[in-house]
Amino acid sequence: MPRPPEYNRLEVVNAAMQVFWAEGYESSSIQKLLSAMSLNRGSLYAAFGDKEGLFLEALDLYVEDVTVTLKATLWAIDDPLQAIRSFLESVCLIEDEAIRSRGCLLFNSISEFAHVNHHLAAQAEQRTKPLSALFEKRLAEAQSLGLLDSQKSPKAMADYLLTLAVGLRMHAKMNTSRETLQGIINVGLSAL
């Protein structure tokens, strides 16, 4: 009978997520991952199958964290448009340089895989759907309240907001000024 693992899976996956987020998928060597997770090679392969399996579980953890944050932010304020503004500000007006400079693991991964690993690119892209769905829900609510044109597609607007959030996160990574970021948010929201 095999011994049960002697580690906390969530802690191990979180440690791997931090490596992938800092280094990217390709630059995250098995040795770096093993060191960060305090696991041996056999345990990694027994638990996750391979580096890709570990990465996808780490990406799921990241998306789960982002989804919880997005949901909390989007429903913390009654006015759906103010809630969306609050989220967009939280995405780019990040004080902590270490966090700001890493960008978004999900979209960093999509960008990394776009032309080199179509399977992982598709896996990462699939994980954007729950985020877009949360925006779509608040946008439909804004339409029902008469705050937005009811003729516009909530899905198209949600996809646009996700694109805007990614762009804002990239600007934050480049240390764009707060004033410029606020201007981008204002113009972006006026397009709704």
PDB file of C-alpha atoms in Angstrom:
ATOM      1  CA  MET A   1       0.000   0.000   0.000  1.00  0.00           C
ATOM      2  CA  PRO A   2       1.503   3.377  -1.019  1.00  0.00           C
ATOM      3  CA  ARG A   3       2.288   5.907   1.673  1.00  0.00           C
ATOM      4  CA  PRO A   4       0.080   8.987   1.740  1.00  0.00           C
ATOM      5  CA  PRO A   5       1.816  12.188   0.637  1.00  0.00           C
ATOM      6  CA  GLU A   6       3.613  14.030   3.428  1.00  0.00           C
ATOM      7  CA  TYR A   7       2.894  17.521   2.162  1.00  0.00           C
ATOM      8  CA  ASN A   8       0.030  19.978   1.891  1.00  0.00           C
ATOM      9  CA  ARG A   9      -1.037  19.906  -1.765  1.00  0.00           C
ATOM     10  CA  LEU A  10      -2.390  23.472  -1.711  1.00  0.00           C
ATOM     11  CA  GLU A  11       0.902  24.806  -0.304  1.00  0.00           C
ATOM     12  CA  VAL A  12       2.908  22.856  -2.877  1.00  0.00           C
ATOM     13  CA  VAL A  13       0.744  24.061  -5.780  1.00  0.00           C
ATOM     14  CA  ASN A  14       0.918  27.628  -4.464  1.00  0.00           C
ATOM     15  CA  ALA A  15       4.726  27.402  -4.340  1.00  0.00           C
ATOM     16  CA  ALA A  16       4.765  26.163  -7.951  1.00  0.00           C
ATOM     17  CA  MET A  17       2.346  28.920  -8.960  1.00  0.00           C
ATOM     18  CA  GLN A  18       4.751  31.523  -7.578  1.00  0.00           C
ATOM     19  CA  VAL A  19       7.589  30.086  -9.678  1.00  0.00           C
ATOM     20  CA  PHE A  20       5.493  29.959 -12.864  1.00  0.00           C
ATOM     21  CA  TRP A  21       4.267  33.503 -12.213  1.00  0.00           C
ATOM     22  CA  ALA A  22       7.771  34.872 -11.687  1.00  0.00           C
ATOM     23  CA  GLU A  23       9.573  32.849 -14.373  1.00  0.00           C
ATOM     24  CA  GLY A  24       6.987  31.829 -16.969  1.00  0.00           C
ATOM     25  CA  TYR A  25       6.300  28.232 -17.945  1.00  0.00           C
ATOM     26  CA  GLU A  26       9.327  27.539 -20.124  1.00  0.00           C
ATOM     27  CA  SER A  27      11.821  29.171 -17.739  1.00  0.00           C
ATOM     28  CA  SER A  28      10.455  27.270 -14.751  1.00  0.00           C
ATOM     29  CA  SER A  29      12.796  24.302 -14.683  1.00  0.00           C
ATOM     30  CA  ILE A  30      11.813  21.144 -12.870  1.00  0.00           C
ATOM     31  CA  GLN A  31      14.699  21.814 -10.474  1.00  0.00           C
ATOM     32  CA  LYS A  32      13.385  25.319  -9.628  1.00  0.00           C
ATOM     33  CA  LEU A  33       9.925  23.897  -9.078  1.00  0.00           C
ATOM     34  CA  LEU A  34      11.181  21.033  -6.905  1.00  0.00           C
ATOM     35  CA  SER A  35      13.219  23.451  -4.826  1.00  0.00           C
ATOM     36  CA  ALA A  36      10.287  25.836  -4.322  1.00  0.00           C
ATOM     37  CA  MET A  37       7.897  23.000  -3.482  1.00  0.00           C
ATOM     38  CA  SER A  38      10.353  21.073  -1.293  1.00  0.00           C
ATOM     39  CA  LEU A  39       9.458  17.886  -3.159  1.00  0.00           C
ATOM     40  CA  ASN A  40      11.525  15.236  -4.849  1.00  0.00           C
ATOM     41  CA  ARG A  41      11.121  14.416  -8.522  1.00  0.00           C
ATOM     42  CA  GLY A  42       9.213  11.191  -7.853  1.00  0.00           C
ATOM     43  CA  SER A  43       6.653  12.959  -5.662  1.00  0.00           C
ATOM     44  CA  LEU A  44       6.090  15.642  -8.289  1.00  0.00           C
ATOM     45  CA  TYR A  45       5.458  13.110 -11.041  1.00  0.00           C
ATOM     46  CA  ALA A  46       3.324  10.882  -8.794  1.00  0.00           C
ATOM     47  CA  ALA A  47       1.143  13.813  -7.748  1.00  0.00           C
ATOM     48  CA  PHE A  48       0.883  15.828 -10.973  1.00  0.00           C
ATOM     49  CA  GLY A  49       1.965  13.538 -13.814  1.00  0.00           C
ATOM     50  CA  ASP A  50       4.330  16.049 -15.355  1.00  0.00           C
ATOM     51  CA  LYS A  51       5.261  19.725 -15.471  1.00  0.00           C
ATOM     52  CA  GLU A  52       2.194  20.520 -17.573  1.00  0.00           C
ATOM     53  CA  GLY A  53      -0.127  18.861 -15.057  1.00  0.00           C
ATOM     54  CA  LEU A  54       1.479  20.849 -12.259  1.00  0.00           C
ATOM     55  CA  PHE A  55       1.208  24.052 -14.275  1.00  0.00           C
ATOM     56  CA  LEU A  56      -2.489  23.540 -15.032  1.00  0.00           C
ATOM     57  CA  GLU A  57      -3.236  22.908 -11.371  1.00  0.00           C
ATOM     58  CA  ALA A  58      -1.244  26.025 -10.432  1.00  0.00           C
ATOM     59  CA  LEU A  59      -3.124  28.014 -13.076  1.00  0.00           C
ATOM     60  CA  ASP A  60      -6.437  26.729 -11.696  1.00  0.00           C
ATOM     61  CA  LEU A  61      -5.414  27.914  -8.236  1.00  0.00           C
ATOM     62  CA  TYR A  62      -4.509  31.338  -9.632  1.00  0.00           C
ATOM     63  CA  VAL A  63      -7.803  31.639 -11.532  1.00  0.00           C
ATOM     64  CA  GLU A  64      -9.724  30.560  -8.441  1.00  0.00           C
ATOM     65  CA  ASP A  65      -8.013  33.301  -6.414  1.00  0.00           C
ATOM     66  CA  VAL A  66      -8.646  35.923  -9.113  1.00  0.00           C
ATOM     67  CA  THR A  67     -12.280  34.832  -9.472  1.00  0.00           C
ATOM     68  CA  VAL A  68     -12.875  35.174  -5.727  1.00  0.00           C
ATOM     69  CA  THR A  69     -11.290  38.642  -5.763  1.00  0.00           C
ATOM     70  CA  LEU A  70     -13.202  39.723  -8.862  1.00  0.00           C
ATOM     71  CA  LYS A  71     -16.499  38.484  -7.454  1.00  0.00           C
ATOM     72  CA  ALA A  72     -15.918  40.195  -4.107  1.00  0.00           C
ATOM     73  CA  THR A  73     -14.975  43.475  -5.799  1.00  0.00           C
ATOM     74  CA  LEU A  74     -17.802  43.434  -8.337  1.00  0.00           C
ATOM     75  CA  TRP A  75     -20.427  42.830  -5.650  1.00  0.00           C
ATOM     76  CA  ALA A  76     -18.963  45.047  -2.917  1.00  0.00           C
ATOM     77  CA  ILE A  77     -20.683  48.098  -4.422  1.00  0.00           C
ATOM     78  CA  ASP A  78     -24.373  48.217  -5.375  1.00  0.00           C
ATOM     79  CA  ASP A  79     -23.823  50.313  -8.505  1.00  0.00           C
ATOM     80  CA  PRO A  80     -22.481  47.836 -11.101  1.00  0.00           C
ATOM     81  CA  LEU A  81     -20.541  50.472 -13.050  1.00  0.00           C
ATOM     82  CA  GLN A  82     -18.864  51.816  -9.918  1.00  0.00           C
ATOM     83  CA  ALA A  83     -18.033  48.238  -8.945  1.00  0.00           C
ATOM     84  CA  ILE A  84     -16.435  47.651 -12.354  1.00  0.00           C
ATOM     85  CA  ARG A  85     -14.446  50.890 -11.997  1.00  0.00           C
ATOM     86  CA  SER A  86     -13.302  49.755  -8.553  1.00  0.00           C
ATOM     87  CA  PHE A  87     -12.079  46.459  -9.973  1.00  0.00           C
ATOM     88  CA  LEU A  88     -10.226  48.111 -12.850  1.00  0.00           C
ATOM     89  CA  GLU A  89      -8.528  50.451 -10.383  1.00  0.00           C
ATOM     90  CA  SER A  90      -7.538  47.514  -8.179  1.00  0.00           C
ATOM     91  CA  VAL A  91      -5.970  45.786 -11.198  1.00  0.00           C
ATOM     92  CA  CYS A  92      -3.594  48.600 -12.042  1.00  0.00           C
ATOM     93  CA  LEU A  93      -3.167  50.882  -9.034  1.00  0.00           C
ATOM     94  CA  ILE A  94      -1.014  48.357  -7.183  1.00  0.00           C
ATOM     95  CA  GLU A  95       1.415  49.809  -4.663  1.00  0.00           C
ATOM     96  CA  ASP A  96       3.540  46.682  -4.180  1.00  0.00           C
ATOM     97  CA  GLU A  97       6.230  46.729  -6.905  1.00  0.00           C
ATOM     98  CA  ALA A  98       6.859  42.977  -6.618  1.00  0.00           C
ATOM     99  CA  ILE A  99       3.207  42.220  -7.376  1.00  0.00           C
ATOM    100  CA  ARG A 100       2.796  44.951  -9.992  1.00  0.00           C
ATOM    101  CA  SER A 101       5.857  43.857 -11.982  1.00  0.00           C
ATOM    102  CA  ARG A 102       4.662  40.252 -12.357  1.00  0.00           C
ATOM    103  CA  GLY A 103       1.516  41.096 -14.272  1.00  0.00           C
ATOM    104  CA  CYS A 104      -1.254  38.513 -14.560  1.00  0.00           C
ATOM    105  CA  LEU A 105      -0.227  34.846 -14.588  1.00  0.00           C
ATOM    106  CA  LEU A 106      -3.201  33.856 -16.739  1.00  0.00           C
ATOM    107  CA  PHE A 107      -2.592  36.375 -19.509  1.00  0.00           C
ATOM    108  CA  ASN A 108       1.195  36.134 -19.222  1.00  0.00           C
ATOM    109  CA  SER A 109       0.703  32.421 -19.934  1.00  0.00           C
ATOM    110  CA  ILE A 110      -1.628  32.977 -22.880  1.00  0.00           C
ATOM    111  CA  SER A 111       0.934  35.351 -24.355  1.00  0.00           C
ATOM    112  CA  GLU A 112       3.809  32.925 -23.729  1.00  0.00           C
ATOM    113  CA  PHE A 113       1.995  29.978 -25.321  1.00  0.00           C
ATOM    114  CA  ALA A 114       0.268  31.773 -28.211  1.00  0.00           C
ATOM    115  CA  HIS A 115       2.614  30.600 -30.968  1.00  0.00           C
ATOM    116  CA  VAL A 116       4.556  27.795 -29.311  1.00  0.00           C
ATOM    117  CA  ASN A 117       2.114  25.585 -27.411  1.00  0.00           C
ATOM    118  CA  HIS A 118      -1.413  25.724 -28.784  1.00  0.00           C
ATOM    119  CA  HIS A 119      -2.679  23.129 -26.313  1.00  0.00           C
ATOM    120  CA  LEU A 120      -1.595  25.135 -23.258  1.00  0.00           C
ATOM    121  CA  ALA A 121      -2.723  28.394 -24.895  1.00  0.00           C
ATOM    122  CA  ALA A 122      -6.200  26.906 -25.333  1.00  0.00           C
ATOM    123  CA  GLN A 123      -6.187  25.586 -21.760  1.00  0.00           C
ATOM    124  CA  ALA A 124      -5.261  29.027 -20.422  1.00  0.00           C
ATOM    125  CA  GLU A 125      -7.767  30.808 -22.681  1.00  0.00           C
ATOM    126  CA  GLN A 126     -10.542  28.511 -21.432  1.00  0.00           C
ATOM    127  CA  ARG A 127      -9.824  29.711 -17.896  1.00  0.00           C
ATOM    128  CA  THR A 128     -10.741  33.317 -18.839  1.00  0.00           C
ATOM    129  CA  LYS A 129     -14.409  32.398 -19.285  1.00  0.00           C
ATOM    130  CA  PRO A 130     -15.450  32.530 -15.598  1.00  0.00           C
ATOM    131  CA  LEU A 131     -13.907  35.995 -15.306  1.00  0.00           C
ATOM    132  CA  SER A 132     -15.730  37.261 -18.373  1.00  0.00           C
ATOM    133  CA  ALA A 133     -18.987  35.728 -17.087  1.00  0.00           C
ATOM    134  CA  LEU A 134     -18.759  37.757 -13.863  1.00  0.00           C
ATOM    135  CA  PHE A 135     -18.359  40.987 -15.831  1.00  0.00           C
ATOM    136  CA  GLU A 136     -21.236  39.949 -18.082  1.00  0.00           C
ATOM    137  CA  LYS A 137     -23.535  39.467 -15.097  1.00  0.00           C
ATOM    138  CA  ARG A 138     -22.842  42.945 -13.695  1.00  0.00           C
ATOM    139  CA  LEU A 139     -23.133  44.538 -17.142  1.00  0.00           C
ATOM    140  CA  ALA A 140     -26.539  42.912 -17.711  1.00  0.00           C
ATOM    141  CA  GLU A 141     -27.576  44.275 -14.325  1.00  0.00           C
ATOM    142  CA  ALA A 142     -26.392  47.754 -15.353  1.00  0.00           C
ATOM    143  CA  GLN A 143     -28.519  47.447 -18.492  1.00  0.00           C
ATOM    144  CA  SER A 144     -31.575  46.408 -16.492  1.00  0.00           C
ATOM    145  CA  LEU A 145     -31.068  49.479 -14.279  1.00  0.00           C
ATOM    146  CA  GLY A 146     -30.906  51.721 -17.343  1.00  0.00           C
ATOM    147  CA  LEU A 147     -27.231  52.562 -16.766  1.00  0.00           C
ATOM    148  CA  LEU A 148     -26.091  51.116 -20.103  1.00  0.00           C
ATOM    149  CA  ASP A 149     -27.544  50.856 -23.591  1.00  0.00           C
ATOM    150  CA  SER A 150     -29.691  47.722 -23.617  1.00  0.00           C
ATOM    151  CA  GLN A 151     -28.888  47.140 -27.302  1.00  0.00           C
ATOM    152  CA  LYS A 152     -25.232  46.343 -26.588  1.00  0.00           C
ATOM    153  CA  SER A 153     -24.175  42.763 -25.984  1.00  0.00           C
ATOM    154  CA  PRO A 154     -23.226  42.158 -22.328  1.00  0.00           C
ATOM    155  CA  LYS A 155     -20.873  39.397 -23.511  1.00  0.00           C
ATOM    156  CA  ALA A 156     -19.064  41.683 -25.958  1.00  0.00           C
ATOM    157  CA  MET A 157     -18.783  44.369 -23.266  1.00  0.00           C
ATOM    158  CA  ALA A 158     -17.504  41.768 -20.774  1.00  0.00           C
ATOM    159  CA  ASP A 159     -14.846  40.598 -23.225  1.00  0.00           C
ATOM    160  CA  TYR A 160     -13.911  44.238 -23.795  1.00  0.00           C
ATOM    161  CA  LEU A 161     -13.562  44.819 -20.033  1.00  0.00           C
ATOM    162  CA  LEU A 162     -11.348  41.759 -19.709  1.00  0.00           C
ATOM    163  CA  THR A 163      -9.175  43.130 -22.513  1.00  0.00           C
ATOM    164  CA  LEU A 164      -9.111  46.528 -20.801  1.00  0.00           C
ATOM    165  CA  ALA A 165      -8.114  44.926 -17.479  1.00  0.00           C
ATOM    166  CA  VAL A 166      -5.252  43.052 -19.166  1.00  0.00           C
ATOM    167  CA  GLY A 167      -4.057  46.240 -20.841  1.00  0.00           C
ATOM    168  CA  LEU A 168      -4.238  48.136 -17.561  1.00  0.00           C
ATOM    169  CA  ARG A 169      -2.255  45.398 -15.837  1.00  0.00           C
ATOM    170  CA  MET A 170       0.386  45.675 -18.568  1.00  0.00           C
ATOM    171  CA  HIS A 171       0.542  49.449 -18.104  1.00  0.00           C
ATOM    172  CA  ALA A 172       0.925  48.941 -14.349  1.00  0.00           C
ATOM    173  CA  LYS A 173       3.797  46.551 -15.061  1.00  0.00           C
ATOM    174  CA  MET A 174       5.441  49.363 -17.067  1.00  0.00           C
ATOM    175  CA  ASN A 175       5.034  51.785 -14.126  1.00  0.00           C
ATOM    176  CA  THR A 176       2.610  54.020 -16.024  1.00  0.00           C
ATOM    177  CA  SER A 177       1.549  56.999 -13.891  1.00  0.00           C
ATOM    178  CA  ARG A 178      -1.628  56.847 -11.790  1.00  0.00           C
ATOM    179  CA  GLU A 179      -2.988  59.830 -13.707  1.00  0.00           C
ATOM    180  CA  THR A 180      -2.547  58.044 -17.033  1.00  0.00           C
ATOM    181  CA  LEU A 181      -4.075  54.836 -15.676  1.00  0.00           C
ATOM    182  CA  GLN A 182      -7.118  56.749 -14.383  1.00  0.00           C
ATOM    183  CA  GLY A 183      -7.457  58.370 -17.805  1.00  0.00           C
ATOM    184  CA  ILE A 184      -7.399  54.976 -19.508  1.00  0.00           C
ATOM    185  CA  ILE A 185     -10.071  53.700 -17.107  1.00  0.00           C
ATOM    186  CA  ASN A 186     -12.254  56.756 -17.765  1.00  0.00           C
ATOM    187  CA  VAL A 187     -12.003  56.396 -21.541  1.00  0.00           C
ATOM    188  CA  GLY A 188     -12.461  52.632 -21.309  1.00  0.00           C
ATOM    189  CA  LEU A 189     -15.631  52.882 -19.252  1.00  0.00           C
ATOM    190  CA  SER A 190     -17.040  55.633 -21.471  1.00  0.00           C
ATOM    191  CA  ALA A 191     -16.975  53.150 -24.363  1.00  0.00           C
ATOM    192  CA  LEU A 192     -19.589  51.027 -22.625  1.00  0.00           C
TER     193      LEU A 192
END
